[in-house]
Coordinates of C-alpha atoms in Angstrom, one line a residue:
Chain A
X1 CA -41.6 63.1 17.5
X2 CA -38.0 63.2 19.4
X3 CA -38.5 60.5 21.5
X4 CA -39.8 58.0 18.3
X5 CA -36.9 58.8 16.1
X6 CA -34.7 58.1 19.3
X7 CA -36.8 54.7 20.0
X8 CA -36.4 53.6 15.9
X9 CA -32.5 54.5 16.1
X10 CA -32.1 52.6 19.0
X11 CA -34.1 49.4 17.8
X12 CA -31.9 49.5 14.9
X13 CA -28.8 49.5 17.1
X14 CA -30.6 46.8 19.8
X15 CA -30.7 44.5 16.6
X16 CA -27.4 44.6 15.0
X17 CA -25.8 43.6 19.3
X18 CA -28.3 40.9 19.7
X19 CA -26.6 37.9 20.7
X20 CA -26.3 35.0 17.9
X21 CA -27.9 32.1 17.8
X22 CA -26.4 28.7 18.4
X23 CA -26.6 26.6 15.3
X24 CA -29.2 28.1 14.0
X25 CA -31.6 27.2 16.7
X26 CA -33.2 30.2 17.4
X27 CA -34.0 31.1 21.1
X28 CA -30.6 29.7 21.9
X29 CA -28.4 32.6 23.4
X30 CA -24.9 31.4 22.9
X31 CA -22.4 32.6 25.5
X32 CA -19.9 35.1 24.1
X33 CA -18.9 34.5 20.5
X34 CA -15.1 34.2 20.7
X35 CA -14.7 34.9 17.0
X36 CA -14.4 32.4 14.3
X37 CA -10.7 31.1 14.5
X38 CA -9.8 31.0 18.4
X39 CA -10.2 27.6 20.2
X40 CA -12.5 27.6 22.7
X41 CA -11.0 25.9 25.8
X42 CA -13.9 23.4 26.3
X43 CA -13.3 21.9 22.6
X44 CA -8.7 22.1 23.4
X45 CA -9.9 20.1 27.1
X46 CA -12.3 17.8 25.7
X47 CA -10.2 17.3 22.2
X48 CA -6.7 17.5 23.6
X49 CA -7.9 15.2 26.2
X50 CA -9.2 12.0 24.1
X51 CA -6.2 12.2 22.0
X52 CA -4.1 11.8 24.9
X53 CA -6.2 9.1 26.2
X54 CA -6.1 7.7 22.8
X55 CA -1.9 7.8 21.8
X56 CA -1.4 6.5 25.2
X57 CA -3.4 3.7 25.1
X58 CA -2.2 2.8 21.6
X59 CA 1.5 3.2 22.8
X60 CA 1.0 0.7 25.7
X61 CA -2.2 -1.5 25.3
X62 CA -3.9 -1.6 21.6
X63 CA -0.7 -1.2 19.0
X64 CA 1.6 -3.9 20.8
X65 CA -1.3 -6.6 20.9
X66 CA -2.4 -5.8 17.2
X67 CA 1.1 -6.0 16.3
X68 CA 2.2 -9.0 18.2
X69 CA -0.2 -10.9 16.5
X70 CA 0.5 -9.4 12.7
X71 CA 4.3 -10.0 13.4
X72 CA 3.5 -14.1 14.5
X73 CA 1.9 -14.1 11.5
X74 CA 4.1 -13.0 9.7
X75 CA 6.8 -15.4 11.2
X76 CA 4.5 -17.6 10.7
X77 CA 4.2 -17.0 7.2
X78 CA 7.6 -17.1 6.6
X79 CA 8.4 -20.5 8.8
X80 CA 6.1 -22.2 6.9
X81 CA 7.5 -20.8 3.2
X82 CA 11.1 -21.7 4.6
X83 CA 9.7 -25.0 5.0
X84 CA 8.4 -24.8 2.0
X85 CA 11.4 -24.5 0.5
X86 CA 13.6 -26.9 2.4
X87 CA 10.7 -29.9 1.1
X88 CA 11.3 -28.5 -2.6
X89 CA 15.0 -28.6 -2.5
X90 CA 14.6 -32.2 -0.6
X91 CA 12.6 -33.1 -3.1
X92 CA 14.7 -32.4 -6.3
X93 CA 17.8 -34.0 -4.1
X94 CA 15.5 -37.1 -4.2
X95 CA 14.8 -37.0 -7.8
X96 CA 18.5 -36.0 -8.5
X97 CA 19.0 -39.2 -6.8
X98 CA 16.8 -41.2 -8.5
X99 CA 18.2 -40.2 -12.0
X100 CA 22.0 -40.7 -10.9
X101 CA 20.4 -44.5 -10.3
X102 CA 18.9 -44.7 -13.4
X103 CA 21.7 -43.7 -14.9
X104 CA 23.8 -46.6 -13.3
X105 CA 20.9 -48.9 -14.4
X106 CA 21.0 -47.9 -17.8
X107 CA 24.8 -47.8 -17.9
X108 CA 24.7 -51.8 -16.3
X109 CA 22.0 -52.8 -19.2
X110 CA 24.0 -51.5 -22.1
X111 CA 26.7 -53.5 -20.7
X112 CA 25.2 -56.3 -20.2
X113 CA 23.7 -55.8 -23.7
X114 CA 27.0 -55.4 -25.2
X115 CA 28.7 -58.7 -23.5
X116 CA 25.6 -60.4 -25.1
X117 CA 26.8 -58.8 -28.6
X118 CA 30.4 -60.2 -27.9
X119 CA 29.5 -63.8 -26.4
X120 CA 27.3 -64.2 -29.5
X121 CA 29.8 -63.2 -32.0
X122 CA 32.9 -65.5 -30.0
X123 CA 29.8 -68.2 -30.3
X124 CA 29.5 -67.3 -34.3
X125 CA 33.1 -67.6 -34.8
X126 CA 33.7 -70.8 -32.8
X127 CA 30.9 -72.3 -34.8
X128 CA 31.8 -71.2 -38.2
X129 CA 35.7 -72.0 -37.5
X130 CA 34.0 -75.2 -36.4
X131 CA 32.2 -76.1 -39.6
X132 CA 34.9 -74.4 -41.8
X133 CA 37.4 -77.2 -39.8
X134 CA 34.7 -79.7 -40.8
X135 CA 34.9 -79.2 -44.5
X136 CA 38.4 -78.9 -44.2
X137 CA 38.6 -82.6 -43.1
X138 CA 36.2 -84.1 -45.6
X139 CA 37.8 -82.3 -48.0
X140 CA 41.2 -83.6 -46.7
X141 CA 39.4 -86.8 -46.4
X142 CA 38.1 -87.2 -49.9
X143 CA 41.4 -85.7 -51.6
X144 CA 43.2 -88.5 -49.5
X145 CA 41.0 -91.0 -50.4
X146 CA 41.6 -89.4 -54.2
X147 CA 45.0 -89.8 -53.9
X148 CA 45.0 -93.7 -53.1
X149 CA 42.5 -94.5 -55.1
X150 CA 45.3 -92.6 -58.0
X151 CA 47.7 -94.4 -56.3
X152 CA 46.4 -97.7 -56.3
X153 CA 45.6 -96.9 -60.2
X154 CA 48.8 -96.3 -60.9
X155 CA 49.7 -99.2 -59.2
X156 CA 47.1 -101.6 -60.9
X157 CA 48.3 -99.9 -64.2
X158 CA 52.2 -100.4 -63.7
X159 CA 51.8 -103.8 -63.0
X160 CA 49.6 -104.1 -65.7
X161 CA 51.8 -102.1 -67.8
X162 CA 54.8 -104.9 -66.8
X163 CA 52.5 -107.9 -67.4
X164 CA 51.8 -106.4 -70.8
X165 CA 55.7 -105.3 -71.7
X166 CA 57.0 -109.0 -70.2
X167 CA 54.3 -110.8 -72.0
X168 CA 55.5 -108.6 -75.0
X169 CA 58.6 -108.9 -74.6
X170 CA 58.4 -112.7 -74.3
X171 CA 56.6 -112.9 -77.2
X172 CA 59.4 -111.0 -79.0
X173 CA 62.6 -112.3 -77.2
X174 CA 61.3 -116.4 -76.6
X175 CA 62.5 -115.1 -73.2
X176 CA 61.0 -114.1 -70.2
X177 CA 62.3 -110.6 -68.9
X178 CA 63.1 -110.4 -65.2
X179 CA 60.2 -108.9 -63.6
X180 CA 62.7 -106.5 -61.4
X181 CA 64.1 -105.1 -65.0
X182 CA 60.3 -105.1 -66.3
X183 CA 59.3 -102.8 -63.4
X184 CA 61.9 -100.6 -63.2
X185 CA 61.6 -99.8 -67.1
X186 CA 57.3 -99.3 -66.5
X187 CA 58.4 -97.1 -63.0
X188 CA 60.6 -95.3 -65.5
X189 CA 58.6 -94.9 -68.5
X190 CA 56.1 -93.7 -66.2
X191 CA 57.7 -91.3 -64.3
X192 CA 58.5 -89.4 -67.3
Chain B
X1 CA -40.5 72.0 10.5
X2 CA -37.0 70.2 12.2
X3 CA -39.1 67.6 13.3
X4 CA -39.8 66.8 9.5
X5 CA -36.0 67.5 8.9
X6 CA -35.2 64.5 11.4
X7 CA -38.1 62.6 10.5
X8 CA -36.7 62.6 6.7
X9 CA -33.2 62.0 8.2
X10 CA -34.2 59.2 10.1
X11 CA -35.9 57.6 7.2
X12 CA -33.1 57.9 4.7
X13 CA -30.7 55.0 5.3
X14 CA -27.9 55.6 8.3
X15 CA -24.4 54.7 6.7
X16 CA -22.5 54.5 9.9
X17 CA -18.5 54.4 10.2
X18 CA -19.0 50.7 11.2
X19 CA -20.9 50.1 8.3
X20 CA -18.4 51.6 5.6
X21 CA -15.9 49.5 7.5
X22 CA -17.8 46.2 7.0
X23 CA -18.1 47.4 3.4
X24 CA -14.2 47.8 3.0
X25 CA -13.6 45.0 4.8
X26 CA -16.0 42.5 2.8
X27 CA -14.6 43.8 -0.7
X28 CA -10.9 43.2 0.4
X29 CA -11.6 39.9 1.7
X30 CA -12.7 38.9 -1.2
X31 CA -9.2 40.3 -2.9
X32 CA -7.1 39.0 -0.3
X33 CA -8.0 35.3 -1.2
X34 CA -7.8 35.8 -4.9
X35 CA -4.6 37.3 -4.4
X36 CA -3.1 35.1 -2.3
X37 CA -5.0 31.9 -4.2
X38 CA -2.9 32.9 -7.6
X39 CA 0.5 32.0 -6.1
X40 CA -0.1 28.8 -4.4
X41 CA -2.3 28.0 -7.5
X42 CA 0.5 28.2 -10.2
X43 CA 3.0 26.6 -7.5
X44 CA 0.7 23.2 -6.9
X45 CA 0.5 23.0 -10.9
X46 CA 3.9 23.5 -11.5
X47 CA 4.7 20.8 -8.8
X48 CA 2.3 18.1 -9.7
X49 CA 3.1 18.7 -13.3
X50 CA 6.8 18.2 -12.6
X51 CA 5.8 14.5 -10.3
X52 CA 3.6 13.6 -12.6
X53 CA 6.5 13.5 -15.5
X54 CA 9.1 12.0 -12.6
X55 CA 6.6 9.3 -12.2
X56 CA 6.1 8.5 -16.1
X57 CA 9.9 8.7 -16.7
X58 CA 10.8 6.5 -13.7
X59 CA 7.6 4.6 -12.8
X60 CA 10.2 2.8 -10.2
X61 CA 10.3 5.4 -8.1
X62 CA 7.0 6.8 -8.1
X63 CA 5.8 6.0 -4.4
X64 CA 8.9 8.2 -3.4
X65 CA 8.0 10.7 -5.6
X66 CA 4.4 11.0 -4.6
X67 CA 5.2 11.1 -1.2
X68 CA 7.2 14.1 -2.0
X69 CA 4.5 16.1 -3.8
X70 CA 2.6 15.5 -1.1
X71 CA 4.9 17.4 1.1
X72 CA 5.5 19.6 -1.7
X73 CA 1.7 20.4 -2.1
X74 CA 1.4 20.8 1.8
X75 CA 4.0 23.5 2.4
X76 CA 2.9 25.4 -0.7
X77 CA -1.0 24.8 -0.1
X78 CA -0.7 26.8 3.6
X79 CA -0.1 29.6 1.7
X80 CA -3.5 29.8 -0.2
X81 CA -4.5 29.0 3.5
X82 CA -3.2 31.7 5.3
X83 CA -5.1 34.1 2.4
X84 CA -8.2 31.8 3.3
X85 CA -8.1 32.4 6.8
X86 CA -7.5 36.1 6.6
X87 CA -10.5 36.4 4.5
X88 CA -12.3 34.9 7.3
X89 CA -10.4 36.8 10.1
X90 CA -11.2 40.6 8.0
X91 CA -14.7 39.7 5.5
X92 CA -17.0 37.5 7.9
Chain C
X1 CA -36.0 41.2 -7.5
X2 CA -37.4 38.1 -8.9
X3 CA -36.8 35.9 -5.6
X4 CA -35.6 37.1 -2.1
X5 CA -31.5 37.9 -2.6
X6 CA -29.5 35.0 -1.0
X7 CA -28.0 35.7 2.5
X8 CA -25.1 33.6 3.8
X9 CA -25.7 33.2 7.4
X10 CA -23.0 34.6 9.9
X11 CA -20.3 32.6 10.7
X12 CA -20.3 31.1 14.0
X13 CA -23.7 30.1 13.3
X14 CA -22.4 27.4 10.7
X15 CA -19.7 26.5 12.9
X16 CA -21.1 26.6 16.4
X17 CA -23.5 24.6 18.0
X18 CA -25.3 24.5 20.9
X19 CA -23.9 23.2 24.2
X20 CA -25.1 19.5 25.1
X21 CA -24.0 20.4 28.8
X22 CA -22.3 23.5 30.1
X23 CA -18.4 22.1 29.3
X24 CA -19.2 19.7 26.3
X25 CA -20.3 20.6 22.8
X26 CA -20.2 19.0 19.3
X27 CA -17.0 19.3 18.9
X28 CA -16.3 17.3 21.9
X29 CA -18.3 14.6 21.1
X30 CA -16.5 14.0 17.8
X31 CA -13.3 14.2 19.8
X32 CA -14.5 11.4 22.1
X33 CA -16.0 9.4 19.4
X34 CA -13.0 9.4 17.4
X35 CA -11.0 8.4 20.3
X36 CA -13.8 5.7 21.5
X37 CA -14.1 4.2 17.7
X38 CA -10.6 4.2 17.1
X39 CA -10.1 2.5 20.3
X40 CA -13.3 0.3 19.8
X41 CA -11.1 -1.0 16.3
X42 CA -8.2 -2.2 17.8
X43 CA -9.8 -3.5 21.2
X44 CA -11.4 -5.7 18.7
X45 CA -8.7 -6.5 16.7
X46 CA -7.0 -7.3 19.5
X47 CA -9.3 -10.1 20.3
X48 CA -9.4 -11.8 17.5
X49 CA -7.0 -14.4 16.8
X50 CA -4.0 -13.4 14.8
X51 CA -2.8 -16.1 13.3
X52 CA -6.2 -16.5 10.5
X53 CA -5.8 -13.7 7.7
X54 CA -7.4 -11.1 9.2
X55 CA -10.8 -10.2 7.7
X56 CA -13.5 -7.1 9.0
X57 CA -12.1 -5.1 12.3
X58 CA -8.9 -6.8 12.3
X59 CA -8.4 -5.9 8.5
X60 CA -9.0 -2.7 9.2
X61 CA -6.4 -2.2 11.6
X62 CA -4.1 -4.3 10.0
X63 CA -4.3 -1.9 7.1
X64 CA -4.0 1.2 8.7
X65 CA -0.7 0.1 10.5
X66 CA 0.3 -1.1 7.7
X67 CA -0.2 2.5 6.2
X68 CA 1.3 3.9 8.6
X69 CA 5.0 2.0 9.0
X70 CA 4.9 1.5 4.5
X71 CA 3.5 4.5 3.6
X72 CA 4.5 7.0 6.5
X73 CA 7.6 6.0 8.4
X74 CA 9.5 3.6 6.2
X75 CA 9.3 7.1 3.6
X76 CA 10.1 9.6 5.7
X77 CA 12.2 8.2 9.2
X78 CA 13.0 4.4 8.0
X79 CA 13.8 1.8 9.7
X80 CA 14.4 3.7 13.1
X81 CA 11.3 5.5 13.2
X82 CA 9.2 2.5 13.6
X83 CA 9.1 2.9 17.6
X84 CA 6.9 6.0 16.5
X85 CA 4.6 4.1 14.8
X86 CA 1.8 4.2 17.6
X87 CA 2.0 7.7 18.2
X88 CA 1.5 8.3 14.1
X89 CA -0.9 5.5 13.6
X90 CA -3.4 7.2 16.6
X91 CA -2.7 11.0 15.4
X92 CA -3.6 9.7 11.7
X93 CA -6.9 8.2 12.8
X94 CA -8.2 10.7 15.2
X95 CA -7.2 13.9 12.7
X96 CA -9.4 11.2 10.2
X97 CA -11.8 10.3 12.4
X98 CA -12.1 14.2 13.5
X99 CA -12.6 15.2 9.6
X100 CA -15.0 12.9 8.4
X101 CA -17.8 14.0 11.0
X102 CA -18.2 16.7 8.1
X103 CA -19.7 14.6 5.3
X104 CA -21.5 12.2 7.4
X105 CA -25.3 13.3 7.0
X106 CA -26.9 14.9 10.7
X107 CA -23.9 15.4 12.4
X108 CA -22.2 17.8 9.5
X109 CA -19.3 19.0 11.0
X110 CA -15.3 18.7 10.9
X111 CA -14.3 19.0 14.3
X112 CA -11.2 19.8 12.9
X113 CA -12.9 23.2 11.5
X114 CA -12.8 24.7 15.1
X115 CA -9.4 26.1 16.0
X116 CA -8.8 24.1 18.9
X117 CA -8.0 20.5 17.8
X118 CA -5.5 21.0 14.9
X119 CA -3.6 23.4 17.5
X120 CA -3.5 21.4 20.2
X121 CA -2.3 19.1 18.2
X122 CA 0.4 20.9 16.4
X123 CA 1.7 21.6 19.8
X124 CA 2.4 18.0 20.8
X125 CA 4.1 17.6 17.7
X126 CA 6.4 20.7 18.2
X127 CA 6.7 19.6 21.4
X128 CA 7.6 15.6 20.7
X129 CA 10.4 17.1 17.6
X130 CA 11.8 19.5 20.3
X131 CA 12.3 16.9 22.6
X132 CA 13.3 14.6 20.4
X133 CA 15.6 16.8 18.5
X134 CA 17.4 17.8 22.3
X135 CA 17.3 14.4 23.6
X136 CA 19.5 13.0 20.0
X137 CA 21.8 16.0 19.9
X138 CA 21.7 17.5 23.2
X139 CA 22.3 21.3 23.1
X140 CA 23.9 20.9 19.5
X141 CA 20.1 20.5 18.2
X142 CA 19.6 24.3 18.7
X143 CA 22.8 25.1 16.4
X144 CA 22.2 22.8 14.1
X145 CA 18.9 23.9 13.2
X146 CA 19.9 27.5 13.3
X147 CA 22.5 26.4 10.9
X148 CA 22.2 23.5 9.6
X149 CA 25.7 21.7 8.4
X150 CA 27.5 23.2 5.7
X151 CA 25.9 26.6 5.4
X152 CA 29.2 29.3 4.9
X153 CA 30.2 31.9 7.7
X154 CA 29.0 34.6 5.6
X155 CA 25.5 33.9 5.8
X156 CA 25.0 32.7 9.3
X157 CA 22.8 35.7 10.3
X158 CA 20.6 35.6 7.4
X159 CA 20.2 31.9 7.3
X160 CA 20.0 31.6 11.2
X161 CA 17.0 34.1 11.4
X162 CA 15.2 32.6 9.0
X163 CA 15.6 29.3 10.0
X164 CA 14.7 29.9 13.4
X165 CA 11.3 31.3 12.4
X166 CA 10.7 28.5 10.5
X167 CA 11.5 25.6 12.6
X168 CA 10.1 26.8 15.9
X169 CA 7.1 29.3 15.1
X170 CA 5.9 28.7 10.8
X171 CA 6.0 24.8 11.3
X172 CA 3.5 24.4 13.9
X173 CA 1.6 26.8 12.8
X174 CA 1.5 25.9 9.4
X175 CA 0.3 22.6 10.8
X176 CA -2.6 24.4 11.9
X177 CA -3.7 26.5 10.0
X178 CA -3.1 23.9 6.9
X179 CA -6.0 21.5 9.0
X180 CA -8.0 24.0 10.3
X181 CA -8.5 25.9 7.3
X182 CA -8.9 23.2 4.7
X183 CA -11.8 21.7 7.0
X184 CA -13.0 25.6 7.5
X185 CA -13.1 26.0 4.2
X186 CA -14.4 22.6 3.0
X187 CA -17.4 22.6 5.3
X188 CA -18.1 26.5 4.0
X189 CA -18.2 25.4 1.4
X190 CA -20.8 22.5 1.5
X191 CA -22.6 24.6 3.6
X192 CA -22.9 27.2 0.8
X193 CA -24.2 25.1 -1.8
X194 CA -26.2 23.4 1.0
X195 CA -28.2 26.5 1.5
X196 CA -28.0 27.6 -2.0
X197 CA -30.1 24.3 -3.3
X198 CA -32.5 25.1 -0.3
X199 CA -33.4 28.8 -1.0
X200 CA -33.7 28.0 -4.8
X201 CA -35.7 25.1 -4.0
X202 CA -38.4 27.3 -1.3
X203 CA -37.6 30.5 -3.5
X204 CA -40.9 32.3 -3.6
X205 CA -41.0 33.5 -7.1
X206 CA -43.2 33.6 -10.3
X207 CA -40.5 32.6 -12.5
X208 CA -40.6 28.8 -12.7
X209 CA -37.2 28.0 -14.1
X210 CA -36.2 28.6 -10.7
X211 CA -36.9 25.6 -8.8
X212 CA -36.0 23.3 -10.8
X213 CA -32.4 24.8 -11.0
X214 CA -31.0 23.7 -8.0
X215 CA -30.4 20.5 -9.5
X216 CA -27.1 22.5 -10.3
X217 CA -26.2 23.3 -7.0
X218 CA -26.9 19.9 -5.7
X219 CA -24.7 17.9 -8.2
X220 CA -22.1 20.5 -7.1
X221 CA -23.2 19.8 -3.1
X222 CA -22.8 15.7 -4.3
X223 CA -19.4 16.3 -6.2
X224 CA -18.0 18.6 -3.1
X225 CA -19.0 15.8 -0.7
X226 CA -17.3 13.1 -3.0
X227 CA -14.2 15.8 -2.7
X228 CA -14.5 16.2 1.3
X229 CA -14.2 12.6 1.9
X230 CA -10.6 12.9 -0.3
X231 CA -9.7 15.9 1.5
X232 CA -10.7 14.8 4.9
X233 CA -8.0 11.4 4.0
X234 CA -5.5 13.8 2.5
X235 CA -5.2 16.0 4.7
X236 CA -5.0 13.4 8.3
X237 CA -2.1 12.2 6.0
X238 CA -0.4 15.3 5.5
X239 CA -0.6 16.4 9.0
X240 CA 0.6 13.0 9.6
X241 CA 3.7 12.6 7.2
X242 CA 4.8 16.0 8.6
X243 CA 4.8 14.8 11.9
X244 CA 7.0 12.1 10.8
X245 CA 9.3 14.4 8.7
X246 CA 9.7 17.3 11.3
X247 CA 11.1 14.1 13.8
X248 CA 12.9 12.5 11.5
X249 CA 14.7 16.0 11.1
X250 CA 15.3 16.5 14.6
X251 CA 16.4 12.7 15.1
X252 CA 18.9 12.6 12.3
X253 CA 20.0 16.4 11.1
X254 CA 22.0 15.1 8.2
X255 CA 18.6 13.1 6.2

């Protein structure tokens, strides 16, 4: 009886100390457990290690050749917007250019426009003073001719005027009136 | 007659020292994280509350802002993590 | 008892695995294959030519150095921290590379879950801000981070002790514990609603309802797994923007 209780106690106690198994593959006696939260010095070798291996590499070898090229791009990049900008502000140079000549054009045509204006009013004037002198001279013309043809009435009627008085007088007197005394009575009569 | 007496003591369910220990130990794990979870808890809301109205108010400077809360939440987060890892240290 | 009681397996059993050799585990491999992959990306990169945008590997790479000087050292150092770009750019992508082991199907793990990576880790960096802070202020580094500028006479002692514990001991382990435990506790997780969908799925039981409710546990196994890859990201950036502040410090005092 002894010896059984003894041998269950001590199966009890033989299970709780049996060693664990490794991730749950049974069979698998896993060398001492050193407790949840301490490192175990193959994982700090093999860990510590590659990340050595690793930030070295990417100091020296892997960043600078990654970065070399981002960074020429980059220049790149901003070479070609530079340029980019030098052809835009050639460009509106060009077309500020272009309208500073159109300007002058447009300033040359009004002028031009405007002497047309002024030659072809000089041209109106010099023709209208032209037929306005024309007038001027027939009109002078036919008040001339007018004043002859009044003339030459006045004329024809003084001496007709003397034949008439002489004859009258003549007629009256038996005598004939000097014609010089005859005329200067009709230039008289006639004047008044 | 004493062998029945051990036989009936052998039977009953041994509640070893080692075993009240694990019993202690396992219910004050569980306290020692929700105590030291309720801290670090109020302190992340309080913080992300306060970045999250810095962002709204100054959308401008929220990358600067969140970089802060994340520092912010780190530093107050190990606490909740030092309770977490002395639950495992003392319950498993 | 309507099904057998759920038992959560001890913990190194989740955690370790068995040796592929005598001196290299799972947790090795990852380390190598994040190393070999990350390497693999910008050997590749490397060979194409730089001057086409960049498209597949090269993208890749592109963008994470990109991350890196924008989102890391242009926050944190600025302009004169870009020389540290490398060394952030490769501790960013093997802490990544490291985490996300533990939401790819069959290999299941965050080597970043065993102690030994985030603290080897966390000593390079306390090493590289030591040095740095001694090589950019000589001896002066040690008083100025024992009191740093501007703190009155009066509280020297107080400030010094306190400061001194947490520059040279709580930082790096902070680091630590902040990697190590967020990928402990994320792969405990997956592995606890992992087992939970299992045992409700082989449950041998008379009550039917059981079986089909492990759907619930396995939309919260797919939503924890969406989650992991976040954390996994988050948490390679954290350790890394840390890096970058804790040199920054050292290099300049006054920032």
């Amino acid at each position: 009886m002894q010896s059984a209780v003894i041998h269950l106690q001590e199966s009890e106690t033989h299970d709780e100390s049996e060693p664990h198994t490794c991730g749950g593959e049974t069979g698998v006696v896993c060398p001492k457990d050193p407790g949840p939260i301490l490192p175990e010095m193959k994982e700090l070798y093999w860990g510590g290690g590659s990340f050595i291996v690793l930030a070295v590499l990417m100091r020296f070898v892997l960043f600078p050749k990654v970065k070399k090229g981002m960074d020429a791009r980059y220049n790149g990049i901003r070479d070609a917007h530079e340029s980019a900008d030098a052809e835009r502000s050639a460009a509106r140079a060009e077309v500020a250019e272009y309208e500073a000549q159109l300007a002058g054009v447009k300033a040359e045509a009004a002028r031009l426009v405007e002497a047309a204006r002024t030659s072809l009013e000089a041209e109106r004037q010099a023709k209208l003073a032209a037929v306005n002198a024309a007038i001027g001279e027939r009109r002078a013309a036919a008040m001339a001719q007018v004043e002859a043809a009044k003339l030459a009435a006045r004329d024809q009627i003084a001496a007709a005027v003397g034949d008439v008085a002489g004859r009258a007088g003549e007629l009256a007197t038996g005598r004939r009136p000097s014609a010089k005394v005859v005329e200067r009575v009709v230039s008289e009569v006639m004047a008044r | 007659m004493e062998a029945l007496a051990r036989l009936v003591a052998a039977a009953e369910p041994v509640i070893t020292a080692d075993d009240q220990k694990a019993a202690a130990a396992a219910s004050s794990a569980g306290f020692a994280y929700g105590l030291a979870a309720i801290g670090p808890g109020i302190g992340i809301g309080y913080l992300v509350g306060k970045s999250v109205e810095a962002m709204a108010r100054q959308p401008e400077a929220a990358g600067m802002v969140r970089t802060t809360m994340f520092l912010g939440i780190a530093f107050t987060e190990a606490l909740a993590l030092i309770g977490f890892v002395v639950f495992i240290l003392i319950g498993l | 008892m309507i099904a057998e009681s759920f038992k959560f397996p001890e913990i190194n059993s989740i955690l370790r695995w068995k040796d592929i050799f005598e001196t290299f585990n799972k947790i090795a491999l990852i380390a190598v294959a994040a190393t070999v992959i990350s390497m693999l990306i910008f050997i590749l990169a490397g060979a194409k030519d730089a001057s086409k945008a960049p498209k597949g590997v090269r993208n890749l790479a592109e963008t994470s150095v990109e991350f890196i000087e924008n989102g890391i050292v242009m926050q944190t150092m600025g302009k004169d921290g870009l020389g540290w770009t490398p060394f952030l750019l490769s501790l960013f992508l093997f802490i990544y590379l490291c985490n996300v082991p533990g939401i790819i199907p069959f290999l299941q793990m965050p080597a970043t879950a065993r102690m030994a990576i985030p603290m080897f880790l966390a000593v390079v960096v306390w090493v590289i801000y030591m040095g740095v802070g001694f090589k950019h202020q000589g001896i002066k580094y040690l008083t100025h981070t024992i009191w740093p500028p501007g703190v009155p006479t009066a509280l020297k002692p107080l400030v010094g002790v306190i400061e001194l514990i947490s520059n040279y001991f709580v930082r790096p382990f902070s680091l630590t514990v902040r990697l190590f435990a967020n990928m402990l506790a994320g792969h405990i997780l997956l592995v606890t609603f992992a087992l939970l969908t299992s045992s409700l799925v082989t449950a041998e039981t008379k009550v039917w309802m059981l079986k089909p409710m492990a759907i619930l546990p396995f939309f919260m196994l797919v939503f924890l797994t969406a989650f992991e890859v976040l954390v996994a990201f988050l948490q390679a950036y954290i350790f890394t923007i840390l890096t970058a502040v804790y040199i920054g410090g050292s290099a300049h005092p006054e920032h």
